[in-house]
N, CA, C and O of each residue as an XYZ file, in Angstrom:
704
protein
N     -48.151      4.727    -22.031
C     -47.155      3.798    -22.513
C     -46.865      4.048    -23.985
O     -45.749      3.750    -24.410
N     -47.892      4.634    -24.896
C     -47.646      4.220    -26.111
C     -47.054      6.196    -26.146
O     -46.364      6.649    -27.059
N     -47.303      6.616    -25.542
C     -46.460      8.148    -25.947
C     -44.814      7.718    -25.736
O     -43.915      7.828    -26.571
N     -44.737      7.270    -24.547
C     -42.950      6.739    -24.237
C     -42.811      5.873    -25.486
O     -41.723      6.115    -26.008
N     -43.277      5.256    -25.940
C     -42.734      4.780    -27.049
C     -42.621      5.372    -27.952
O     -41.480      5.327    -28.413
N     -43.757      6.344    -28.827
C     -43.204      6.700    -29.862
C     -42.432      8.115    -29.480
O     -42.333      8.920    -30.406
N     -41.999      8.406    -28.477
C     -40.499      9.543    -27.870
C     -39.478      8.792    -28.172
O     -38.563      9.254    -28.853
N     -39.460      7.052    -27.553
C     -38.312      6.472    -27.849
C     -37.904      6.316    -29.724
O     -36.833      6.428    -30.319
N     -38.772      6.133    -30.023
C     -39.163      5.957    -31.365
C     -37.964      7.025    -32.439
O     -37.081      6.874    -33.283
N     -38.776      8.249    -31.601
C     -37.621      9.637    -32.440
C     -36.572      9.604    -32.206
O     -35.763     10.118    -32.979
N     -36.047      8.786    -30.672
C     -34.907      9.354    -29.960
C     -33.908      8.202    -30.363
O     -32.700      8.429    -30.294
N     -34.239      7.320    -30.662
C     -33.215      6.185    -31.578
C     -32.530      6.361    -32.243
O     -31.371      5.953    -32.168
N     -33.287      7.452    -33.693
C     -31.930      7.344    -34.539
C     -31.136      8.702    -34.002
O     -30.126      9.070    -34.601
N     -31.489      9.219    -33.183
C     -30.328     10.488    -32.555
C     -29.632     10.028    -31.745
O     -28.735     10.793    -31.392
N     -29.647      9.090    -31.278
C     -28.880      8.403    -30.197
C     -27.779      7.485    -31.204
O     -26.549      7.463    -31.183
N     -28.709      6.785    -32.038
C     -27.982      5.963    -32.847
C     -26.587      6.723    -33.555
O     -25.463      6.231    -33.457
N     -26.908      8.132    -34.349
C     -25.856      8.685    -34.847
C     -24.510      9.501    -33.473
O     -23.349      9.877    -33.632
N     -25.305      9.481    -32.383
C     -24.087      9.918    -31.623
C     -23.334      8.980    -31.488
O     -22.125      9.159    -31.638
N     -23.747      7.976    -31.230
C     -22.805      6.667    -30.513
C     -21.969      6.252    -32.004
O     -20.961      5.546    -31.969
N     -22.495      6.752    -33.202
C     -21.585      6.086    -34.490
C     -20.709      7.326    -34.713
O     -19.859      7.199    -35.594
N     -20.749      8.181    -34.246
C     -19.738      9.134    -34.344
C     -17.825      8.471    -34.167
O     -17.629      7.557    -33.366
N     -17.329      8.711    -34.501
C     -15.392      7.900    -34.144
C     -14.845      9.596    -33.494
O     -15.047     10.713    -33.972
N     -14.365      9.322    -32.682
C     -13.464     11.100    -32.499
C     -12.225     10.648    -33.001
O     -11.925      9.459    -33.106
N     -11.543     11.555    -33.294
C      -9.902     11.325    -34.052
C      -9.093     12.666    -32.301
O      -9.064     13.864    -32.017
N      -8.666     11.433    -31.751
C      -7.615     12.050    -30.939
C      -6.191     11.840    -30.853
O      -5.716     10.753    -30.524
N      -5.509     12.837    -31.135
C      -4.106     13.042    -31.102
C      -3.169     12.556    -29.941
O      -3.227     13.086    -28.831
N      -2.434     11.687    -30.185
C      -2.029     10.941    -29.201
C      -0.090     10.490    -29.205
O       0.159      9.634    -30.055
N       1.288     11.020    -28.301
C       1.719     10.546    -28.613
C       1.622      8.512    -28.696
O       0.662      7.827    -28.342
N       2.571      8.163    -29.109
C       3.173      6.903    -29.180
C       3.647      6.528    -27.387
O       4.537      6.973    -26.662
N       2.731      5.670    -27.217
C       2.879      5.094    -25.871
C       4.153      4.142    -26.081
O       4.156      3.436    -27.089
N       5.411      4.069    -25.049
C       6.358      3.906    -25.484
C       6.599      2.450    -24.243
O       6.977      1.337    -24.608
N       6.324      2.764    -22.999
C       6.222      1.960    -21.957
C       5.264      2.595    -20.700
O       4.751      3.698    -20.510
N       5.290      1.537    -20.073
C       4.441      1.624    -18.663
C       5.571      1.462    -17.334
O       6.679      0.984    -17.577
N       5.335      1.744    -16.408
C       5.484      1.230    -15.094
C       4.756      1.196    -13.843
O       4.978      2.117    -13.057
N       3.704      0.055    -13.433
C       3.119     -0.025    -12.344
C       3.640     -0.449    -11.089
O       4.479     -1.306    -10.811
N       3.036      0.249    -10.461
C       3.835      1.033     -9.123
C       2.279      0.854     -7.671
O       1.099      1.178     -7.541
N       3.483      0.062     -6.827
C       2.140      0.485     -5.517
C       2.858      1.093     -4.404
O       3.906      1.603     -4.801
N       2.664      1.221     -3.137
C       3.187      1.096     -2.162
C       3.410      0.161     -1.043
O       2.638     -0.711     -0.646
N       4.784      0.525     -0.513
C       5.531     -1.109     -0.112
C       4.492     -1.919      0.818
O       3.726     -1.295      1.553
N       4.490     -2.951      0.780
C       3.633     -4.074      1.778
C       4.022     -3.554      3.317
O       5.232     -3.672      3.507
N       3.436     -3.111      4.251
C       3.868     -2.739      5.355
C       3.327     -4.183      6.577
O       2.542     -5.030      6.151
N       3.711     -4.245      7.628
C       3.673     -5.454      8.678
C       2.599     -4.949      9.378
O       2.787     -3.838      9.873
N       1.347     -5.546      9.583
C       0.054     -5.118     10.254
C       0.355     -5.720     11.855
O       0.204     -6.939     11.932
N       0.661     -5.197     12.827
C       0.417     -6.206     14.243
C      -0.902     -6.939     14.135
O      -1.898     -6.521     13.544
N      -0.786     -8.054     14.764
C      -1.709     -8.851     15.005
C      -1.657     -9.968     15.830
O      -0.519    -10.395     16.025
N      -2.635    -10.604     16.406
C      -2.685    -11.423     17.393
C      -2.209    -12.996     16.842
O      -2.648    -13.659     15.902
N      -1.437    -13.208     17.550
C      -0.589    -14.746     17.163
C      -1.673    -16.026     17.491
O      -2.260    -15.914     18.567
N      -1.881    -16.804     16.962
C      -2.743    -17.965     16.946
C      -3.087    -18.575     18.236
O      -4.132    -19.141     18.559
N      -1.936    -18.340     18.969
C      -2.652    -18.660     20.439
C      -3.330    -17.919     21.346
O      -4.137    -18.186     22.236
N      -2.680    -16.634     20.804
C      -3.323    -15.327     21.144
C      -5.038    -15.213     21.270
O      -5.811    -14.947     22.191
N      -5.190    -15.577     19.779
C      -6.588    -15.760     19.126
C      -7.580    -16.769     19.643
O      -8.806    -16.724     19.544
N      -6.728    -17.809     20.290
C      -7.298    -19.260     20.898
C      -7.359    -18.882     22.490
O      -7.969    -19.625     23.258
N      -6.645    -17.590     22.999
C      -7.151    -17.381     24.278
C      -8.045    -16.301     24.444
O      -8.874    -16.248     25.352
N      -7.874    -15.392     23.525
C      -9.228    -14.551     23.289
C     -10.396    -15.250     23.044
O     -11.351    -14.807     23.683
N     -10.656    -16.274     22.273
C     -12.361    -16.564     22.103
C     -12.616    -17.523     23.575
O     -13.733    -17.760     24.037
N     -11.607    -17.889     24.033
C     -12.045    -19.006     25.497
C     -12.538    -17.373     26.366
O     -13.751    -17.235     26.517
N     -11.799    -16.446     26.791
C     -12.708    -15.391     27.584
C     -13.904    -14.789     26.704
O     -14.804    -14.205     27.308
N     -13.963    -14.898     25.311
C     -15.201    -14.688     24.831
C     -16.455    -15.852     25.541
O     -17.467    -15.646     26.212
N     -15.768    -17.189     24.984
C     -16.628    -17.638     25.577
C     -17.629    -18.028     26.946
O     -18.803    -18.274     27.224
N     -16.188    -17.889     27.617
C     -16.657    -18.118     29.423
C     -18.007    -16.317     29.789
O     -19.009    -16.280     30.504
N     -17.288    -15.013     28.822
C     -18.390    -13.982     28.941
C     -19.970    -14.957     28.499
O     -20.891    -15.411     29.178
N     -19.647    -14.951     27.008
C     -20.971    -15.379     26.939
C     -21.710    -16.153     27.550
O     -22.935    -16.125     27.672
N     -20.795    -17.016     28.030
C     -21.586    -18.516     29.017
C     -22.436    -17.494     29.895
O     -23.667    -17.473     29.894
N     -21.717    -16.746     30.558
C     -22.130    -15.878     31.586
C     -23.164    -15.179     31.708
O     -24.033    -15.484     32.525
N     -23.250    -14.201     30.984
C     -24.361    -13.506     30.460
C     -25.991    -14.214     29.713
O     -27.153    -13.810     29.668
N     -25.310    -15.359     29.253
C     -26.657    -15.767     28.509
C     -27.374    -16.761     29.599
O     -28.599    -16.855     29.530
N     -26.470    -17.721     30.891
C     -26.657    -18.112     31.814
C     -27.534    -17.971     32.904
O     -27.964    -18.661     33.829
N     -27.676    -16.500     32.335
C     -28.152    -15.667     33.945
C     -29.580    -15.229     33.516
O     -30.295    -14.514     34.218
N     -29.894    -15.671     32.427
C     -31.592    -15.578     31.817
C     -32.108    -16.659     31.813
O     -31.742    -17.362     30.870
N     -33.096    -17.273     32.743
C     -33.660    -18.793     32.361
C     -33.737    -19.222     31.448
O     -33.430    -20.393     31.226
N     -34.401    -18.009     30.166
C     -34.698    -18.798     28.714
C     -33.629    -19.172     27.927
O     -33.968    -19.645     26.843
N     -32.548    -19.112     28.116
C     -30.975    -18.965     27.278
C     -29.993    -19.906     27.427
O     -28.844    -19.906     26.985
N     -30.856    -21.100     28.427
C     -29.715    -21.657     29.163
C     -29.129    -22.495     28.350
O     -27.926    -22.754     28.380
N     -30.457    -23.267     27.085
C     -29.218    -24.621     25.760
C     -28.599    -23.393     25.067
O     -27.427    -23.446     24.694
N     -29.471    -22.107     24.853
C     -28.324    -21.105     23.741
C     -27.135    -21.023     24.281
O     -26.123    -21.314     23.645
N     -27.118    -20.645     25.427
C     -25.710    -20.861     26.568
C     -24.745    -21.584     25.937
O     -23.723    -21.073     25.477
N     -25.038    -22.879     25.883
C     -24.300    -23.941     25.475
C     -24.089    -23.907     24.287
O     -23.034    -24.418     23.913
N     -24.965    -23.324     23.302
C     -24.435    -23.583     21.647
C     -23.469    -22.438     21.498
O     -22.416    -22.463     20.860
N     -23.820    -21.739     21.968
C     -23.167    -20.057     22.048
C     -21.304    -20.374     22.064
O     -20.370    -20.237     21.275
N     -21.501    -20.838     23.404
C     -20.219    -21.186     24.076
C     -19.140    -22.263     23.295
O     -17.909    -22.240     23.335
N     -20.354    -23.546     22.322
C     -19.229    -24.419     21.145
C     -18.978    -23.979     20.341
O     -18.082    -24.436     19.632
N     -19.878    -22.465     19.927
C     -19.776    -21.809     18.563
C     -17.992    -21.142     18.733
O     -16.993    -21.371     18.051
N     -18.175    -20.375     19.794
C     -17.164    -19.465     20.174
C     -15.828    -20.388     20.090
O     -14.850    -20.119     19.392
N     -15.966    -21.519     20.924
C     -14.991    -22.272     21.163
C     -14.119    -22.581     19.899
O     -12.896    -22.673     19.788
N     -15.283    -22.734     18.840
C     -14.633    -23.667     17.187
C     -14.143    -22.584     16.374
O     -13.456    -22.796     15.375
N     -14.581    -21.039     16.896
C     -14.160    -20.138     15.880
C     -12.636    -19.195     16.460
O     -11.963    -18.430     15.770
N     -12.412    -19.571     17.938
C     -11.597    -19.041     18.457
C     -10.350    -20.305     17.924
O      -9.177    -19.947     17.813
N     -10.702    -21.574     17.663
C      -9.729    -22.694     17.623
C      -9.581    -22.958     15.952
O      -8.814    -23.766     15.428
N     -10.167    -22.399     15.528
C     -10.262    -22.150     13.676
C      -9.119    -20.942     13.548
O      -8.015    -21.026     13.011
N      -9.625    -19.983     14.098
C      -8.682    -18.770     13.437
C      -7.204    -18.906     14.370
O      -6.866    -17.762     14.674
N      -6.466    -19.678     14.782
C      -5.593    -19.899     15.316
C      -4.724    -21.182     13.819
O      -3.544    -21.520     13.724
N      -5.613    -21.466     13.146
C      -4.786    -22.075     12.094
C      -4.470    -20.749     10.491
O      -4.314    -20.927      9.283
N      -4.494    -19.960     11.059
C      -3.297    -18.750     10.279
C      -4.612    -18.755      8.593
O      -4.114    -19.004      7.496
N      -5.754    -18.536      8.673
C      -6.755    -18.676      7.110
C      -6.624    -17.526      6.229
O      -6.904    -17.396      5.037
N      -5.892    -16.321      7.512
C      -5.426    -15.379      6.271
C      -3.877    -14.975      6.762
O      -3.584    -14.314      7.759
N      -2.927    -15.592      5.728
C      -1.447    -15.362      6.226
C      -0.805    -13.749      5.938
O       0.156    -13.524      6.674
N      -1.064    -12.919      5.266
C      -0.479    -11.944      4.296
C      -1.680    -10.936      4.252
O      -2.716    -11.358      3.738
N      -1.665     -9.930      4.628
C      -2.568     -8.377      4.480
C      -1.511     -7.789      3.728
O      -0.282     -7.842      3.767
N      -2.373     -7.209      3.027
C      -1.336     -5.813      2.256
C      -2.301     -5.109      1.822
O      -3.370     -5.425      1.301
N      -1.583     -3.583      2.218
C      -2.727     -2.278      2.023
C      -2.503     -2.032      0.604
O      -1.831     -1.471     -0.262
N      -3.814     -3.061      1.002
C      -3.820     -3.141     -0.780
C      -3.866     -1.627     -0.884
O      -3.888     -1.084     -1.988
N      -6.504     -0.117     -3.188
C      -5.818     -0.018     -3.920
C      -5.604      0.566     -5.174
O      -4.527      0.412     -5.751
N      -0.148      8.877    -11.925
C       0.169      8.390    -12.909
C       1.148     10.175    -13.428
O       1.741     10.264    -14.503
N       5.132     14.603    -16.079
C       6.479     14.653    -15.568
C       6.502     12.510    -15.497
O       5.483     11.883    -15.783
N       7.309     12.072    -15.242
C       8.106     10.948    -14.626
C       8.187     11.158    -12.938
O       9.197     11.700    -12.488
N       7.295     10.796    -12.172
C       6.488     10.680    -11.030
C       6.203      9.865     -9.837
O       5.280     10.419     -9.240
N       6.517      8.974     -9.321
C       5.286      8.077     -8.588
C       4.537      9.453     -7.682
O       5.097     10.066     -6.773
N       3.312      9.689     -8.148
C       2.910     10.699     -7.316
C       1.780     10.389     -6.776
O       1.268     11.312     -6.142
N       1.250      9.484     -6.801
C       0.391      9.035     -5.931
C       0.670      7.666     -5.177
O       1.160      6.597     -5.542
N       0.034      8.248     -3.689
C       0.267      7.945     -2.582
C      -0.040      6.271     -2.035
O       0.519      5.564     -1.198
N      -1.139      6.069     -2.903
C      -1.870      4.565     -2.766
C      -1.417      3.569     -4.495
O      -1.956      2.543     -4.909
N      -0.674      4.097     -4.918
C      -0.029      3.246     -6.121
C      -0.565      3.892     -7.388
O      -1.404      4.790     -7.461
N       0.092      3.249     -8.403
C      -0.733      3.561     -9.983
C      -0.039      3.105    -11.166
O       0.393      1.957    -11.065
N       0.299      3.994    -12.815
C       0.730      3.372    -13.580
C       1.338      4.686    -13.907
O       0.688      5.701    -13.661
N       2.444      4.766    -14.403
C       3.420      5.435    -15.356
C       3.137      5.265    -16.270
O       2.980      4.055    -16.434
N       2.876      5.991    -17.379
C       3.199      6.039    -18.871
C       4.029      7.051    -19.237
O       3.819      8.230    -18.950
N       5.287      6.515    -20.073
C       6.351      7.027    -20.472
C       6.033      6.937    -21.609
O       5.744      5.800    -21.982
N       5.957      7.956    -22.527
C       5.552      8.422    -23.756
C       7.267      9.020    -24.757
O       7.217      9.427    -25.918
N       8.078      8.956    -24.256
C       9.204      9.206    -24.932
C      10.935      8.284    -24.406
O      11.357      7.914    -23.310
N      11.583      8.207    -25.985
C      12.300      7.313    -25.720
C      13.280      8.375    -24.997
O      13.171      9.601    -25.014
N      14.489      7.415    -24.213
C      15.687      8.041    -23.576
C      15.755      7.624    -22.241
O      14.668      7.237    -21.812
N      16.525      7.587    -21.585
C      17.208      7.499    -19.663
C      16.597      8.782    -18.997
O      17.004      9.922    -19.219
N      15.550      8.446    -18.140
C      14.636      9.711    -17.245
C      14.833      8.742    -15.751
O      14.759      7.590    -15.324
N      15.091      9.940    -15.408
C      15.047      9.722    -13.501
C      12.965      9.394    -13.363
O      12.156      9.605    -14.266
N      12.659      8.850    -11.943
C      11.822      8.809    -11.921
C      11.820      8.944    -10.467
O      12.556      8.240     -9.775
N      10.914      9.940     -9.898
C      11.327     10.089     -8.723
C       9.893      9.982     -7.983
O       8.780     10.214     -8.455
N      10.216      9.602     -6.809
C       8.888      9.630     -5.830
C       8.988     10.488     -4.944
O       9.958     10.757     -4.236
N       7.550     11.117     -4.987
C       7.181     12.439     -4.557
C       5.549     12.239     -4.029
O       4.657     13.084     -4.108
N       5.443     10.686     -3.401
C       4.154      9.823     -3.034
C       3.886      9.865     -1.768
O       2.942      9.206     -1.335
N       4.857     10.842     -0.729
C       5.013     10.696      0.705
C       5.365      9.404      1.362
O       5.575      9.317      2.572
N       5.429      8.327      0.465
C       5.824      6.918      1.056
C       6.984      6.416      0.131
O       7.591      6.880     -0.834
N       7.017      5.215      0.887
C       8.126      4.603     -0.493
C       6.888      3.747     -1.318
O       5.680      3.794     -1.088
N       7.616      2.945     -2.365
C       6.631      2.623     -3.560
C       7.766      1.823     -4.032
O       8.959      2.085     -4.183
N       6.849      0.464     -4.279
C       7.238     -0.547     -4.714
C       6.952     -0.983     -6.422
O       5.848     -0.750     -6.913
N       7.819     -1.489     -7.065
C       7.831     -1.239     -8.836
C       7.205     -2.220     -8.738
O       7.699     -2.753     -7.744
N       6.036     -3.174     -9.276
C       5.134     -3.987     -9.483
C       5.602     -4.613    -11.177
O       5.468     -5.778    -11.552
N       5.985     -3.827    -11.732
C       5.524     -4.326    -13.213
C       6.468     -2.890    -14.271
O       6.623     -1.694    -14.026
N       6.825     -3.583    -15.211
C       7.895     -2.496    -16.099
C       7.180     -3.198    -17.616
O       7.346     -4.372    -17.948
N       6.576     -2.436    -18.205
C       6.109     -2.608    -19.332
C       6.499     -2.130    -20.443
O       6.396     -0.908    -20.547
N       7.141     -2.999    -21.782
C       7.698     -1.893    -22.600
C       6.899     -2.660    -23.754
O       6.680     -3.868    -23.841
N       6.442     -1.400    -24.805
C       5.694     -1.348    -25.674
C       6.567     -1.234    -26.839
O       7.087     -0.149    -27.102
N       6.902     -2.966    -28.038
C       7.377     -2.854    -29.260
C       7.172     -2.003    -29.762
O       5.971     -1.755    -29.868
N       8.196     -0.963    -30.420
C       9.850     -1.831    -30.955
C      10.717     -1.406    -29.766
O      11.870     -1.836    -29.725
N      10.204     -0.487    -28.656
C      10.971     -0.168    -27.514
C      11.573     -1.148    -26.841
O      10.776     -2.042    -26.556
N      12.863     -1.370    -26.406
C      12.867     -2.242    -25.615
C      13.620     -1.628    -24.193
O      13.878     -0.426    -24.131
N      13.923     -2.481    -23.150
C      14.563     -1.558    -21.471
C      15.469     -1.724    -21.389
O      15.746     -2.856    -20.991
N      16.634     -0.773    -21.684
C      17.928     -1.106    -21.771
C      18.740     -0.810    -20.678
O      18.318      0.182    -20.084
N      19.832     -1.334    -20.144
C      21.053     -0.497    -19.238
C      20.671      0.664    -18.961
O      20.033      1.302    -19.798
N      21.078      1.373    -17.314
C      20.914      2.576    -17.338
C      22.257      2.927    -17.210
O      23.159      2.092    -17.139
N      22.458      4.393    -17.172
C      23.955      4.582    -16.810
C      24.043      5.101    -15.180
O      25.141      5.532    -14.828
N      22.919      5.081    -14.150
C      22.726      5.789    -12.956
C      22.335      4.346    -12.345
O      22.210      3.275    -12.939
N      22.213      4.582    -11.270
C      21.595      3.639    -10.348
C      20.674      4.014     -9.175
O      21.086      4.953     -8.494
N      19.609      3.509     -8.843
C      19.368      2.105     -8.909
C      18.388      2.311    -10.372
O      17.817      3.312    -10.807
N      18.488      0.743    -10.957
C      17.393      1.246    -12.280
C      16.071      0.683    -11.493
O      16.107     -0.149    -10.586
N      15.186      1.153    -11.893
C      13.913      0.629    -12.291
C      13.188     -0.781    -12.639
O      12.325     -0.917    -13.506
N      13.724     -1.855    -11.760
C      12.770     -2.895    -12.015
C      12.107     -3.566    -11.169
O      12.299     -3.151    -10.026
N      11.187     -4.700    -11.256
C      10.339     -4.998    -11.002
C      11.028     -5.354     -9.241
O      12.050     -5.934     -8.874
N      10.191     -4.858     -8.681
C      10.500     -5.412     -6.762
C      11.295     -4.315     -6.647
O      11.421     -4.038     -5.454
N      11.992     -3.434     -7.481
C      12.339     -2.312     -6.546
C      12.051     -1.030     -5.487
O      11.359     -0.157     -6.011
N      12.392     -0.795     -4.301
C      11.257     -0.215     -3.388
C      12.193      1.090     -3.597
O      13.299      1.142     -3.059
N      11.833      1.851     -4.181
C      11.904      3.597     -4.199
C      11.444      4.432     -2.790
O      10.322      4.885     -2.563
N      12.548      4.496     -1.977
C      12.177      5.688     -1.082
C      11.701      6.680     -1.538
O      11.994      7.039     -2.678
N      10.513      7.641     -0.451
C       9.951      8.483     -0.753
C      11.095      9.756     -1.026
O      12.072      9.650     -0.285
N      11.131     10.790     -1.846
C      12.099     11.964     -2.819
C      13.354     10.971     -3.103
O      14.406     11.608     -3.042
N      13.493      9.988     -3.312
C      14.043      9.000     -4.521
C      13.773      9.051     -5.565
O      12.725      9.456     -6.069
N      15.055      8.482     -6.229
C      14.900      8.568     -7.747
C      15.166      6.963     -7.957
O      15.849      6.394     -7.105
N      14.605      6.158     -9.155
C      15.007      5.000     -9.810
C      15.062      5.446    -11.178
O      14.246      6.243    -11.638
N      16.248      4.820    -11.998
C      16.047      5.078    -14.150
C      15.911      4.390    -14.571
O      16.390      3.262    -14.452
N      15.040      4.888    -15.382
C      14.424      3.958    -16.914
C      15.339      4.521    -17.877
O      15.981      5.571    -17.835
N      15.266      3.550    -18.821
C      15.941      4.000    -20.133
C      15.329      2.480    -20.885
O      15.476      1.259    -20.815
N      14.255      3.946    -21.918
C      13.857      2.534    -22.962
C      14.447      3.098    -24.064
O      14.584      4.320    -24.116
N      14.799      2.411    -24.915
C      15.520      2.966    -26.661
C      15.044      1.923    -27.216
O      14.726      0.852    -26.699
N      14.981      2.395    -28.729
C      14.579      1.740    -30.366
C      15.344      0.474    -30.344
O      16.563      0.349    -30.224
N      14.300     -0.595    -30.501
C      15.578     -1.667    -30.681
C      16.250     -1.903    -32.186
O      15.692     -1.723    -33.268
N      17.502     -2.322    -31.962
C      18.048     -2.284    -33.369
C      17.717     -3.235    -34.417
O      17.441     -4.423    -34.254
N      17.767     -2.657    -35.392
C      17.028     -3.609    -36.818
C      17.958     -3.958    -37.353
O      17.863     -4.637    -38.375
């Protein structure tokens, strides 16, 4: 124990001066963002009554099976109210909304992300994500602000970009 300590002992202040080190990295001027996912798609699923007639043949199985063992016969019965309350629960809708759920000028990835636009001016932005992709969020970083485009469709928030689509940004200097 006391060797690990005095190792830690030496290894402090070398540790200490790496971590106080600053790096100086060259960086343009982040100008704006745009976060980006892909569109909410419709999951099939079983309709509430659906769900309320599936757990009644769950339950009448289980009755069945656990029935047919002498020792099982009150589990039988709890088995069978359990089933009953969870088949008549999930028929009141507890999760309404699934979404599958989760960076050139790009959407290029396939499961969503963020744009950073590092220069001012009107740039196409095209998706090249194999899906379409939905604009989540348009972020512009003072003194930039999001102006008019001269193309269409522009770039804002809820717009769904077909996949080899283009949407434009155009951020410029705001005036002083």
């Amino acid at each position: 124990m006391i060797q690990y300590t005095k190792k830690l002992i030496y290894l402090a202040p070398t540790l200490a001066s790496i971590l106080s080190c600053a790096d100086a990295i060259a960086q343009t001027p982040l100008i704006g963002t745009i976060v980006y996912g892909p569109v909410p798609q419709s999951i099939p699923t079983l309709s509430g009554f659906m769900l309320v007639i599936l757990g009644l043949v769950f339950a009448v199985l289980a009755f069945r099976v656990l029935r047919s063992h002498s020792a099982s016969k009150p589990l039988a019965s709890i088995v069978t109210v359990g089933i009953l309350v969870l088949g008549a629960a999930s028929g009141n809708q507890l999760i309404q909304h699934a979404q599958a759920i989760p960076p050139s000028l790009s959407f290029s990835n396939s499961s969503g992300g963020v744009l950073n636009i590092d220069s001012l001016g009107e740039f196409p932005v095209l998706n090249n994500s194999g899906r379409p992709q939905q604009i989540l969020n348009v972020i512009v970083t003072p003194p930039a602000i999001d102006s008019p485009t001269s193309q269409q469709p522009r770039c804002i928030i809820g717009l769904a970009v077909q996949n080899n689509s283009s949407c434009y940004i155009n951020f410029t200097a705001a005036p002083i």
